[in-house]
PDB file of C-alpha atoms in Angstrom:
ATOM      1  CA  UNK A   1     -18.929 -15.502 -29.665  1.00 39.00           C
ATOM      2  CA  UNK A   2     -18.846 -13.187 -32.397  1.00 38.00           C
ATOM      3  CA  UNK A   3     -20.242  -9.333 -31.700  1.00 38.00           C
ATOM      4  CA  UNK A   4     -23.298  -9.883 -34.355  1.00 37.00           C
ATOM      5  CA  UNK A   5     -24.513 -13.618 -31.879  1.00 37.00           C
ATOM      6  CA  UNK A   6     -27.670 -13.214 -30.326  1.00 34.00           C
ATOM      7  CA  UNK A   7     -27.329 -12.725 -26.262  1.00 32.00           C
ATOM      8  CA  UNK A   8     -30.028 -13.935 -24.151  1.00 34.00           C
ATOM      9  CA  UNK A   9     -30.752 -10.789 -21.502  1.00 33.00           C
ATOM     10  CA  UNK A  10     -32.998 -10.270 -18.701  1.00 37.00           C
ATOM     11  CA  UNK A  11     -35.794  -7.592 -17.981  1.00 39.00           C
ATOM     12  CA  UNK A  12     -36.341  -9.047 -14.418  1.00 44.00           C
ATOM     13  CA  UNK A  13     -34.028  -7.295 -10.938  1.00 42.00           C
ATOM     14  CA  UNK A  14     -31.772  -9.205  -9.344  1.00 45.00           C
ATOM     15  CA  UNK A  15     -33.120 -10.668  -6.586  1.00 47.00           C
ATOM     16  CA  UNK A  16     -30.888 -10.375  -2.970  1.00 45.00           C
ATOM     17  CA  UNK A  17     -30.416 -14.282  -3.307  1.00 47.00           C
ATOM     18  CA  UNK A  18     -28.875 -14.313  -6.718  1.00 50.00           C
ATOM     19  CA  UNK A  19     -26.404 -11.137  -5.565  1.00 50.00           C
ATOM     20  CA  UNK A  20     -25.535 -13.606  -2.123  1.00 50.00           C
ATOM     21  CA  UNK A  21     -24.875 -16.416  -4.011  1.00 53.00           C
ATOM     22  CA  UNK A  22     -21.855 -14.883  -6.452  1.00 54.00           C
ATOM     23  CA  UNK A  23     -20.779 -13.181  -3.099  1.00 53.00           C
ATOM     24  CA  UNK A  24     -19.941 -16.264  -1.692  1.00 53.00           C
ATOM     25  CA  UNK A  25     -19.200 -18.105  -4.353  1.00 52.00           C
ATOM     26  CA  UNK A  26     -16.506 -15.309  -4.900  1.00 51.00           C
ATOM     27  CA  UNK A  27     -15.484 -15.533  -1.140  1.00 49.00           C
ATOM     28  CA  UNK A  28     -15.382 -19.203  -1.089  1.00 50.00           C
ATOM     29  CA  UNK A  29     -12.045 -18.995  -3.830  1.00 52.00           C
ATOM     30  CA  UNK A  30     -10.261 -16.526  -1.519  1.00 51.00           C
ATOM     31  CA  UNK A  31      -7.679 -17.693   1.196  1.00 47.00           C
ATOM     32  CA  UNK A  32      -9.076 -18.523   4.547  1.00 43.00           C
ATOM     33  CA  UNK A  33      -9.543 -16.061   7.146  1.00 49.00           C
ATOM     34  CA  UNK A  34      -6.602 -14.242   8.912  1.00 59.00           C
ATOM     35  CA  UNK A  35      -4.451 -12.763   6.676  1.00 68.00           C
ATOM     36  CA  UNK A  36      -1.183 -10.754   7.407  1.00 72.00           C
ATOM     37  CA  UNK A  37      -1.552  -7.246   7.224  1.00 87.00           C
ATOM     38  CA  UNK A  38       0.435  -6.581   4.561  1.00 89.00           C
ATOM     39  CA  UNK A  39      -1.233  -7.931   0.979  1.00 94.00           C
ATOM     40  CA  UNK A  40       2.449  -7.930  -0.659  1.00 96.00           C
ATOM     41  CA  UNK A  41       6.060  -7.440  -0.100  1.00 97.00           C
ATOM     42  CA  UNK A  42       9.137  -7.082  -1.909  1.00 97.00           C
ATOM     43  CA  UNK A  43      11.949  -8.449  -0.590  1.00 97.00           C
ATOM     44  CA  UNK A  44      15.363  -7.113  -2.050  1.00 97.00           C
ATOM     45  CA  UNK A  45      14.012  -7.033  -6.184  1.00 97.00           C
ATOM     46  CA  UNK A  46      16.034  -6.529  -8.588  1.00 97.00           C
ATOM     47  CA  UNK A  47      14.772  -6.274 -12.097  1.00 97.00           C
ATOM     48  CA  UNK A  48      15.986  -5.848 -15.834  1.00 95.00           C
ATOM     49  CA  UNK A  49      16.049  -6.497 -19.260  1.00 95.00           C
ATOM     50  CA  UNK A  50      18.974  -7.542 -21.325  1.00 93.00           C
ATOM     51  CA  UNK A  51      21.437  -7.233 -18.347  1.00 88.00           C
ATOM     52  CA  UNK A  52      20.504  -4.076 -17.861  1.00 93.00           C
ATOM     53  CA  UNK A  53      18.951  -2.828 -14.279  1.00 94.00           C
ATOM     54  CA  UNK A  54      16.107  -1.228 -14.469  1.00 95.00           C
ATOM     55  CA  UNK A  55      15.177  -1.407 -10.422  1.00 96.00           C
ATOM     56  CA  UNK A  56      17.771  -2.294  -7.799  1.00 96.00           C
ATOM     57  CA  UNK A  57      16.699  -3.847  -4.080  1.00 96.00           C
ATOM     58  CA  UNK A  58      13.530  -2.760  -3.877  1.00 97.00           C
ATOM     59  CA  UNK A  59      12.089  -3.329   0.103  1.00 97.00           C
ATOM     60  CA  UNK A  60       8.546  -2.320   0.356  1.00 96.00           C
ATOM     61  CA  UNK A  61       5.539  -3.471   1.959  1.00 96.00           C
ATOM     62  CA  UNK A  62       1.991  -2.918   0.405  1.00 96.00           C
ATOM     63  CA  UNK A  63      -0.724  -2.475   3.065  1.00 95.00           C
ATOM     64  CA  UNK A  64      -4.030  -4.867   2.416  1.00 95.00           C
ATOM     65  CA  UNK A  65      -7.244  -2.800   1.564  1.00 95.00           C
ATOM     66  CA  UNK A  66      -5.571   0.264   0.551  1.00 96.00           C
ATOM     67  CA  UNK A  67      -4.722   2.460  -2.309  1.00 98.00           C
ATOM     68  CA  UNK A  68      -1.213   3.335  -3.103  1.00 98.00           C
ATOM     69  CA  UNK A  69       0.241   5.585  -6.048  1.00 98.00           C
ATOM     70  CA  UNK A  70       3.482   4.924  -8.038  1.00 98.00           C
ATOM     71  CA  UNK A  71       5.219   8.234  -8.795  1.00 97.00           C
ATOM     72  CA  UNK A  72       8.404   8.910 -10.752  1.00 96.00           C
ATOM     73  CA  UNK A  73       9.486  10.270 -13.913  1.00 95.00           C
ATOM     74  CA  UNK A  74       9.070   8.503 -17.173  1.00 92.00           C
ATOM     75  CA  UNK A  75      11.553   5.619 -17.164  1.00 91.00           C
ATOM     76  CA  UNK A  76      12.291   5.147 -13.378  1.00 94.00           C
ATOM     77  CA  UNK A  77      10.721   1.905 -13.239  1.00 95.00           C
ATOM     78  CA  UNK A  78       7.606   1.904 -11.549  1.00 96.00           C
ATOM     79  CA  UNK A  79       5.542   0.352 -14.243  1.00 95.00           C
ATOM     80  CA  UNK A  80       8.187  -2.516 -14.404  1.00 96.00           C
ATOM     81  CA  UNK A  81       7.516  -2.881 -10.831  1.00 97.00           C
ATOM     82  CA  UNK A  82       3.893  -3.167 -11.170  1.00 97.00           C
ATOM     83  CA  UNK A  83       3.810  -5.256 -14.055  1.00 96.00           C
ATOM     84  CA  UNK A  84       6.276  -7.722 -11.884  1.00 97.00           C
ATOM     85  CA  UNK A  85       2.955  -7.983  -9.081  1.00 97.00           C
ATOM     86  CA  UNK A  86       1.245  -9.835 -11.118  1.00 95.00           C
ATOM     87  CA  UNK A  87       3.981 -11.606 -13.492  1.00 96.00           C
ATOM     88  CA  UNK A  88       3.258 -10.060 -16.844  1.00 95.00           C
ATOM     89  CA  UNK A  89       7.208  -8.950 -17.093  1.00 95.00           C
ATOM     90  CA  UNK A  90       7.840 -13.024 -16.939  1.00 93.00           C
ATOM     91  CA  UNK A  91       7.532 -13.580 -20.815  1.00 90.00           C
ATOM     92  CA  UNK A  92       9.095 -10.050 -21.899  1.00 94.00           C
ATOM     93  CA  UNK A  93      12.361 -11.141 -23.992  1.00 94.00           C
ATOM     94  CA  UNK A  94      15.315 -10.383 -22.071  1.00 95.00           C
ATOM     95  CA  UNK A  95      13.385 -10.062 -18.754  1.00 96.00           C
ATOM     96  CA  UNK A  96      15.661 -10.409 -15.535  1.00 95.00           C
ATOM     97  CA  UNK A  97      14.525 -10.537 -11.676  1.00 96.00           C
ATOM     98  CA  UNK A  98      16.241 -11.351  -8.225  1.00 96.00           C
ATOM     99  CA  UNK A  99      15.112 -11.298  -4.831  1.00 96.00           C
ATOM    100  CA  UNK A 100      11.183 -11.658  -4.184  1.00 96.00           C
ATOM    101  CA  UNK A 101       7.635 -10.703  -4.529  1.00 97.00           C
ATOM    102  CA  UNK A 102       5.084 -12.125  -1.615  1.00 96.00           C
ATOM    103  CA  UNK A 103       1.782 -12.161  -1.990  1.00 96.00           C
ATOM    104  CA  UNK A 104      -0.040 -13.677   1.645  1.00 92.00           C
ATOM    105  CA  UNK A 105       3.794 -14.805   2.353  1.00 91.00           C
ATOM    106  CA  UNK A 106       3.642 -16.713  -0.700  1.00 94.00           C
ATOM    107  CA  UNK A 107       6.438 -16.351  -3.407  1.00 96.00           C
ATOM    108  CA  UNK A 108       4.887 -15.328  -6.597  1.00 97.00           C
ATOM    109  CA  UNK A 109       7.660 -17.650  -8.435  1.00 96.00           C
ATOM    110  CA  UNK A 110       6.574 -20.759  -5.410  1.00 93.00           C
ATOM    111  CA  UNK A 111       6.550 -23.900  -6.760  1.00 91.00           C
ATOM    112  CA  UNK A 112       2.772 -24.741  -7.235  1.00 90.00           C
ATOM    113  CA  UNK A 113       1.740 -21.420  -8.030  1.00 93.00           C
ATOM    114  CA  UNK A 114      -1.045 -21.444 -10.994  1.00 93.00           C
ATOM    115  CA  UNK A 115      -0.543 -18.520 -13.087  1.00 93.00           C
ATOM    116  CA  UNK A 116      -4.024 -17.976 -14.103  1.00 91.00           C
ATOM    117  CA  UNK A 117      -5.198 -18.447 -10.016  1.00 92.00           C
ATOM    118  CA  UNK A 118      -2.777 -16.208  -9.219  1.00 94.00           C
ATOM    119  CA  UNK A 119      -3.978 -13.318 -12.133  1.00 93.00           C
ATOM    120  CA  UNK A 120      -7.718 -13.644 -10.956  1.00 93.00           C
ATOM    121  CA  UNK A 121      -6.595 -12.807  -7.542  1.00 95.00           C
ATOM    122  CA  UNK A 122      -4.047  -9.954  -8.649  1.00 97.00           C
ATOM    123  CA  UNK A 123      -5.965  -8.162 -11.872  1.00 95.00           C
ATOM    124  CA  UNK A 124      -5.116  -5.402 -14.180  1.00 95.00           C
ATOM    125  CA  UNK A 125      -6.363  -2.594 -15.362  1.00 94.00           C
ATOM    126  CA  UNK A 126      -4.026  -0.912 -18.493  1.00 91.00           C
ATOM    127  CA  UNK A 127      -3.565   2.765 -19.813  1.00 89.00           C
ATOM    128  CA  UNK A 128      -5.883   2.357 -22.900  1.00 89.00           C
ATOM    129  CA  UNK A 129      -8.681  -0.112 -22.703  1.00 91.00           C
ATOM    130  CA  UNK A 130      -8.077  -3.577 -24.478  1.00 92.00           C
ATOM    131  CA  UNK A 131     -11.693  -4.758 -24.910  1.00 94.00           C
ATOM    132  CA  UNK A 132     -11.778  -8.437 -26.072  1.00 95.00           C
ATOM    133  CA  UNK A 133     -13.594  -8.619 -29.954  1.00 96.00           C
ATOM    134  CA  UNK A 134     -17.091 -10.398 -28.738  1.00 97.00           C
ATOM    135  CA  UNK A 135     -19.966  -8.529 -27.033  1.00 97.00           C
ATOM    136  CA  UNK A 136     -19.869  -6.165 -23.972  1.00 97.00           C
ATOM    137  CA  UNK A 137     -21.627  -8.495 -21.626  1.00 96.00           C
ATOM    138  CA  UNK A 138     -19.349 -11.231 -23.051  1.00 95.00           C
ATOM    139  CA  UNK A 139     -16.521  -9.106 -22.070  1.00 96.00           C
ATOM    140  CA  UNK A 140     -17.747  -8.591 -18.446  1.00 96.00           C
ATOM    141  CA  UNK A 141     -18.160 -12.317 -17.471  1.00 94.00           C
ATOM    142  CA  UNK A 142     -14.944 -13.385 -19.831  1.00 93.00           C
ATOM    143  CA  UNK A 143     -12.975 -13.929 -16.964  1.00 91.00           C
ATOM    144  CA  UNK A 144     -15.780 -15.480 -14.581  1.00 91.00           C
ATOM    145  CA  UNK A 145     -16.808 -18.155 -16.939  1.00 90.00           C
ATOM    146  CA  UNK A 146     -12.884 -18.915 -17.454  1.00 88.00           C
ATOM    147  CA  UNK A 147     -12.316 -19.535 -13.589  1.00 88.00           C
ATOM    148  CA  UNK A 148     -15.727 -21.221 -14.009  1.00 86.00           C
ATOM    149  CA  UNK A 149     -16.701 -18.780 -10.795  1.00 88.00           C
ATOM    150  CA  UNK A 150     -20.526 -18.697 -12.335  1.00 84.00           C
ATOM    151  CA  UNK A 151     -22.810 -20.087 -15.099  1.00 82.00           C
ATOM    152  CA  UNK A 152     -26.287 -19.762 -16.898  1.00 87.00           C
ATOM    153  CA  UNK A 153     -28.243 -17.159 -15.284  1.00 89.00           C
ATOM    154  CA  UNK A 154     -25.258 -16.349 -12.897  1.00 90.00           C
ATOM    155  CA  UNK A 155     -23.976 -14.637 -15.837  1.00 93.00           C
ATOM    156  CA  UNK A 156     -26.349 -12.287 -15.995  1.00 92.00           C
ATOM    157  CA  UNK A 157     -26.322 -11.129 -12.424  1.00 93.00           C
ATOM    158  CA  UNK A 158     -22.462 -10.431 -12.825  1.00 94.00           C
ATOM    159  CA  UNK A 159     -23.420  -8.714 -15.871  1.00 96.00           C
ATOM    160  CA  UNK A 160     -25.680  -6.391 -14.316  1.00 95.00           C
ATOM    161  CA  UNK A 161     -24.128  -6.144 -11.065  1.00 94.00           C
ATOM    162  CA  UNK A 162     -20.149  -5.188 -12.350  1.00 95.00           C
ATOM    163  CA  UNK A 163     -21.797  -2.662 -14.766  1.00 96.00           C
ATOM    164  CA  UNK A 164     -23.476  -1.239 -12.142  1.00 96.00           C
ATOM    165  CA  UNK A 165     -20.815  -0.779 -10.143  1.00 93.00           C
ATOM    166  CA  UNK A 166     -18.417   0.998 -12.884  1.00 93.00           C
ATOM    167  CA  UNK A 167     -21.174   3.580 -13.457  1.00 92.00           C
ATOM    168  CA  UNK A 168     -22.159   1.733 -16.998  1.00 94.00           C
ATOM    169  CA  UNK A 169     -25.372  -0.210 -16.679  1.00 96.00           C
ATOM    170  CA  UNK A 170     -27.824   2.516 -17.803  1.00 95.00           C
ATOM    171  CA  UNK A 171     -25.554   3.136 -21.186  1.00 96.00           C
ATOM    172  CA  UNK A 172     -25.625  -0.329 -22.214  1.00 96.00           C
ATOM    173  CA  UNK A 173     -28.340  -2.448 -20.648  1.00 95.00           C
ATOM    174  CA  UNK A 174     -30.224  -2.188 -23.891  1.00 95.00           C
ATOM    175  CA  UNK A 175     -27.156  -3.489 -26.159  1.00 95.00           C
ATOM    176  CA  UNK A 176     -25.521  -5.725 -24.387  1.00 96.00           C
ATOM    177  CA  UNK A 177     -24.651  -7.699 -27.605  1.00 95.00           C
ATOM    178  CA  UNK A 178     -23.313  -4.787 -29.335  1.00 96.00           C
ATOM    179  CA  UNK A 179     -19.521  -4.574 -30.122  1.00 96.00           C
ATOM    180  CA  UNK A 180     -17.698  -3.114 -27.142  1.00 96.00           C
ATOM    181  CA  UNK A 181     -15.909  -1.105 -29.973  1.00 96.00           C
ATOM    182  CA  UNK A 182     -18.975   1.242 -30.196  1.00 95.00           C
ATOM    183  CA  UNK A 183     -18.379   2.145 -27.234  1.00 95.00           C
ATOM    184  CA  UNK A 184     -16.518   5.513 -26.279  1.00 92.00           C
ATOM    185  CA  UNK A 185     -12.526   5.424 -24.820  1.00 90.00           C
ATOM    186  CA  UNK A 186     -13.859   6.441 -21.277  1.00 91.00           C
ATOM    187  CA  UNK A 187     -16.405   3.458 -21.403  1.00 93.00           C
ATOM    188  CA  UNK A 188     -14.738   0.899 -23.032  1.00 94.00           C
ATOM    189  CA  UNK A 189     -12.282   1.761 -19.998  1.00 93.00           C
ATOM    190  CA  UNK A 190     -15.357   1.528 -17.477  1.00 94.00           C
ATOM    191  CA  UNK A 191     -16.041  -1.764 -19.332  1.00 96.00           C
ATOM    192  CA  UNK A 192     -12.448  -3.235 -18.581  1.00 95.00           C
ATOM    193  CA  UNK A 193     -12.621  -2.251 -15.009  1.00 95.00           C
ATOM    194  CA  UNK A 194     -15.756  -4.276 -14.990  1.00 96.00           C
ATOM    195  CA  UNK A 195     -14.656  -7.314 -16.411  1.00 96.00           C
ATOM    196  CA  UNK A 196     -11.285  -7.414 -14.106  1.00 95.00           C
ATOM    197  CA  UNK A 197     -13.716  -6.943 -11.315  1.00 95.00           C
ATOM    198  CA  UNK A 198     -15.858  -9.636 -12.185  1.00 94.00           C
ATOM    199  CA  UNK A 199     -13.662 -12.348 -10.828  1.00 93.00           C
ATOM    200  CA  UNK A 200     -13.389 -10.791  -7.076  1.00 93.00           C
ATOM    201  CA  UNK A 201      -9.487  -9.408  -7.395  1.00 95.00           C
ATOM    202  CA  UNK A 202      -8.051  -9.330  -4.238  1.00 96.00           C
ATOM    203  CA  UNK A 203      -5.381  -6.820  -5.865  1.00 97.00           C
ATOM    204  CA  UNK A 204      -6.056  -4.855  -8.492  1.00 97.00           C
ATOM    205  CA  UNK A 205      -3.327  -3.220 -10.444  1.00 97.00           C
ATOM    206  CA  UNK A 206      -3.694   0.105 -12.455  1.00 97.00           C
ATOM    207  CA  UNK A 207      -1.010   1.460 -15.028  1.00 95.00           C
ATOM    208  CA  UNK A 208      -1.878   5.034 -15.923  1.00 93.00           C
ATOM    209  CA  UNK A 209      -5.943   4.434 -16.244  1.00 92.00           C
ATOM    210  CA  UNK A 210      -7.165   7.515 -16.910  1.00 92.00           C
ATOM    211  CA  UNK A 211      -4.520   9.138 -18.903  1.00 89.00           C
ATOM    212  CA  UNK A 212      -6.051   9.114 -22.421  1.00 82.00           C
ATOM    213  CA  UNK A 213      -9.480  10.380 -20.616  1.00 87.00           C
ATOM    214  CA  UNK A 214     -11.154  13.319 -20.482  1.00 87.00           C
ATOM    215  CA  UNK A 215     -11.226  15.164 -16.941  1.00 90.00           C
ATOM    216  CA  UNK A 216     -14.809  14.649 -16.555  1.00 88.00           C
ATOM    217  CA  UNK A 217     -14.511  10.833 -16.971  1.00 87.00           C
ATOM    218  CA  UNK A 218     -10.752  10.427 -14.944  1.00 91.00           C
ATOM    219  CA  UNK A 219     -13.030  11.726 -12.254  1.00 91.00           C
ATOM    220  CA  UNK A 220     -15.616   9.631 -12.563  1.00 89.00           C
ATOM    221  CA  UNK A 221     -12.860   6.586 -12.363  1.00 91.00           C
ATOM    222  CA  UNK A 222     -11.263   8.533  -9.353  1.00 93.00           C
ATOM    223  CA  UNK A 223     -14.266   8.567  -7.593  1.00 93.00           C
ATOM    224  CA  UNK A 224     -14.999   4.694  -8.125  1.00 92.00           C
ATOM    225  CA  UNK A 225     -11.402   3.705  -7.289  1.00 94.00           C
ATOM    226  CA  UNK A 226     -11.983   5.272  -4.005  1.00 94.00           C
ATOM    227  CA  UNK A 227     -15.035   3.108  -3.663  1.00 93.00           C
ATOM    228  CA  UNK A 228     -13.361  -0.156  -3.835  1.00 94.00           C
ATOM    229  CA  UNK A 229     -10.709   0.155  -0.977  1.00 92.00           C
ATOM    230  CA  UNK A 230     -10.602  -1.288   1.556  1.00 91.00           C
ATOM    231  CA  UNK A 231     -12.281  -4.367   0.421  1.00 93.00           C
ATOM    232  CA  UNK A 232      -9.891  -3.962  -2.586  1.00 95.00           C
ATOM    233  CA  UNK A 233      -5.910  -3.555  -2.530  1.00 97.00           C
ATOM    234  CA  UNK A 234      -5.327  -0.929  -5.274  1.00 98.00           C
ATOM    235  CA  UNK A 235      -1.520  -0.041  -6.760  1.00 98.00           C
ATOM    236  CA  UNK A 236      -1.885   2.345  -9.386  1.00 97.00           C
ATOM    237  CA  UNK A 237       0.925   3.755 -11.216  1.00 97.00           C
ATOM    238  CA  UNK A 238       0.377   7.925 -11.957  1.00 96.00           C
ATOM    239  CA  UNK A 239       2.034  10.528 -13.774  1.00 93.00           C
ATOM    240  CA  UNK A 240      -0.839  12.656 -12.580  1.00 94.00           C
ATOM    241  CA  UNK A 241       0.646  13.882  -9.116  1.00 95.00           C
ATOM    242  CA  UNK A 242      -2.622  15.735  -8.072  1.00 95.00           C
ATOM    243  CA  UNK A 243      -4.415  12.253  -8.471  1.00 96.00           C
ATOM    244  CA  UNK A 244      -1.494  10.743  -6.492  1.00 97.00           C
ATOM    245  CA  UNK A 245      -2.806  13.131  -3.993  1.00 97.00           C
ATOM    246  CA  UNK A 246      -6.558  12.975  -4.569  1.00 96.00           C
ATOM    247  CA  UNK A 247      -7.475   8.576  -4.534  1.00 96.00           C
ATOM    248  CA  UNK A 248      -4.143   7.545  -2.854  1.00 97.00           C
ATOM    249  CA  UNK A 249      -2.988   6.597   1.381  1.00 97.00           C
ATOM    250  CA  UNK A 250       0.254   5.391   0.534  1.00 98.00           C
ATOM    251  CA  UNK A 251       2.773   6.591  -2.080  1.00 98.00           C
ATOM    252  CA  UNK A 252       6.314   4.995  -3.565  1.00 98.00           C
ATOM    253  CA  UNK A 253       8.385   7.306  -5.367  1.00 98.00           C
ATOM    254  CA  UNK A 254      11.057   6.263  -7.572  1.00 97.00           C
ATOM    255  CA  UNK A 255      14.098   7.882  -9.308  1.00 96.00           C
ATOM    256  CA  UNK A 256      16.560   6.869 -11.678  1.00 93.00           C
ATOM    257  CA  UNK A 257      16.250   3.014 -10.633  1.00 94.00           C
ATOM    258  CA  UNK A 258      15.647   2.976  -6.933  1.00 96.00           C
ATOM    259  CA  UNK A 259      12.590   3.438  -5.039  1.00 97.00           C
ATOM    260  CA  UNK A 260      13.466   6.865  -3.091  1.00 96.00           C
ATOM    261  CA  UNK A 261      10.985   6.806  -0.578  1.00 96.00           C
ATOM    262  CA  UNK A 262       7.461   5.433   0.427  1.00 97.00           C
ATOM    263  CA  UNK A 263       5.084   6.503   3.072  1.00 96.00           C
ATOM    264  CA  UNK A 264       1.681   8.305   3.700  1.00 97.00           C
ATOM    265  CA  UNK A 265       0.682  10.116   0.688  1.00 98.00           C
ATOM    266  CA  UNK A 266       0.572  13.132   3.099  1.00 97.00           C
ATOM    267  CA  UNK A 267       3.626  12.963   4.290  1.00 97.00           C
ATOM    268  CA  UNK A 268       5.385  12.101   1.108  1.00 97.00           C
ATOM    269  CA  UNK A 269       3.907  15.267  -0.353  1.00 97.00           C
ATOM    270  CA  UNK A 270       4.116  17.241   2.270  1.00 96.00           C
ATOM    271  CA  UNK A 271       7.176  16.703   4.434  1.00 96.00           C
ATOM    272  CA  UNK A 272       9.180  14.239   2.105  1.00 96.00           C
ATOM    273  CA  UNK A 273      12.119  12.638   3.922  1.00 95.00           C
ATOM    274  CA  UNK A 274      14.537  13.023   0.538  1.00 95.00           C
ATOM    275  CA  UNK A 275      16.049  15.959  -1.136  1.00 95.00           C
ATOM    276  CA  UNK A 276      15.221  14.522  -5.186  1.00 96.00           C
ATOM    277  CA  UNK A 277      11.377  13.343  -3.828  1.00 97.00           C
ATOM    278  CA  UNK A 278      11.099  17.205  -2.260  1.00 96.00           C
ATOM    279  CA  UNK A 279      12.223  18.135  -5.911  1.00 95.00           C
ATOM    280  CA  UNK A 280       9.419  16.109  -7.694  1.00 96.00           C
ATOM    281  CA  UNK A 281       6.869  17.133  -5.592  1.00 96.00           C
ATOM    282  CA  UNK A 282       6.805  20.443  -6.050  1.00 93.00           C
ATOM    283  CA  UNK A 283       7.476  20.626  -9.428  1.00 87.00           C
ATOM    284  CA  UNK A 284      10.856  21.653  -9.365  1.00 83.00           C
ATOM    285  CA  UNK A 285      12.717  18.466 -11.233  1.00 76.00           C
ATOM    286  CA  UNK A 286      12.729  18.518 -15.023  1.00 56.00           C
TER     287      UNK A 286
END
C-alpha cells in the first residue's frame, strides 16, 4: 500500500475479547508446553567470513525469559554472533560457520526448519530504524498479516495494542496512514519495536538500539525492554556498558575472537573471573 492509500481506523476500545483472541491466536503458533530452560545454546561455533575467523568455539547457554547484554570492543564479534541467532549472517558473501546454534534443542540449520517460522519466533530489532515505505499502521501488522497470525478488524487491535505497548499510540493514533518517515529517529525506532513485536517473538534480538537516540528516548526504550522479560528472551548487543548494567541479568563478554566470559551481569561487572574482562569493565582497556 502506498503511504498516500486511505486506511480504514477505528474510534471504538478494544474490547477484552478482541485482546484474548490475538493472545491465543499468538500462543496457539508457539511450541507446546514444557520447554527446556535454556531458550538457546551454542555448541562449539565457529564463525567467519572469507576464511577468516571472526569467533572461535563459542559454548554458551542463553537462559529463557531473560535479558542478556553483548559486550566487547568494536570488532570482537558479538554482533556476528547475534546476527547468527536468527540466520541473517547465512546470505553474507563469504559467510563461514561450524558447530551449532539450538533453539528448543532444535538446530537452527535442521532439516525442515522454515526460515520465515523460525524469524517470527526469533525477531530483530537493528541500530537505526528500517521502517518499511507504506503507512505506520501498515508497518505494525506487516509481519502479522505475512504469518497470516490475524485479519480484518484483527488488524486493528494489533495496531492499537503494539503501539500501546512501545509508548506510541497517543503520537500517532490520529495518522495512522501517514508515512512512517514523518516520524522522528526515536519513534520510527518505537515503531520497529512494534512491528517485530506484533508477531509474538519468542526471542527478540537487539543490535545497538538506542545508539543514534537521544538519552531521554534510550531511556524510554530501556525502560520498555525491561518490561518484556520474562515473557520475552532478550539478547541485545551494547557498547553502552552502563546500559549493560542498567536492563541486563546475564552478560557475555568478548575479546579479540573468543567469548571471555559470561555470567550474572553483577558478577561480571563486579567480580569478573578474567584479567582482560576486569580491564573492560572498568574502563581501563583502550
Amino acid at each position: 500500500m502506498a503511504d498516500g492509500d486511505a486506511i480504514e481506523t477505528r474510534n471504538d476500545p478494544v474490547t477484552t475479547s478482541e485482546h484474548s483472541g490475538i493472545d491465543e491466536t499468538l500462543k496457539s503458533l508457539d511450541p507446546d508446553a514444557a520447554r527446556p530452560v535454556h531458550v538457546m545454546e551454542s555448541v562449539h561455533l565457529n564463525l567467519g567470513f572469507s576464511g577468516r575467523t571472526v569467533l572461535a568455539d563459542v559454548n554458551v547457554s542463553l537462559k529463557r525469559g531473560s535479558i542478556t547484554a553483548l559486550i566487547g570492543p568494536t570488532g570482537s564479534g558479538k554482533s556476528t554472533f547475534l546476527r547468527t541467532l536468527n540466520r541473517m549472517n547465512d546470505r553474507v558473501p563469504g559467510f563461514t560457520r561450524s558447530g551449532e546454534v539450538l533453539f528448543d534443542d532444535t538446530s537452527l540449520w535442521g532439516q525442515g526448519v522454515d526460515l520465515l517460522t523460525l524469524r517470527r519466533r526469533i525477531g530483530m530489532l537493528f541500530q537505526r530504524p528500517n521502517p518499511f515505505p507504506m503507512s505506520i499502521k501498515d508497518n505494525v501488522v506487516a509481519g502479522v498479516k505475512a504469518h497470516r497470525i490475524a485479519k480484518g478488524k484483527q488488524l486493528d487491535v494489533v495496531c492499537e495494542r503494539r503501539l500501546t505497548e512501545v509508548g506510541l499510540w497517543d503520537a500517532v493514533k490520529d495518522r495512522l496512514n501517514d508515512s512512517p518517515f514523518r516520524l522522528s529517529g526515536g519513534q520510527q525506532q518505537l515503531l520497529c519495536l512494534a512491528r517485530a513485536l506484533a508477531v509474538g517473538p519468542e526471542v527478540l534480538l537487539l543490535d545497538e538500539p538506542t545508539s543514534a537516540l537521544d538519552p531521554v528516548t534510550t531511556e524510554s526504550i530501556e525502560a520498555l525492554l525491561k518490561t518484556l522479560a520474562p515473557a520475552l528472551t532478550l539478547i541485545v548487543v551494547t557498547h553502552n556498558l552502563g546500559q549493560a548494567m542498567r536492563v541486563s541479568h546475564h552478560t557475555m563478554f568478548f575479546y579479540q575472537g573468543q567469548l571471555m566470559e559470561h555470567g550474572e551481569t553483577e558478577d561480571l561487572f563486579n567480580r569478573p573471573q578474567h584479567p582482560d574482562t576486569e580491564r573492560y569493565v572498568t574502563g581501563r582497556m583502550g
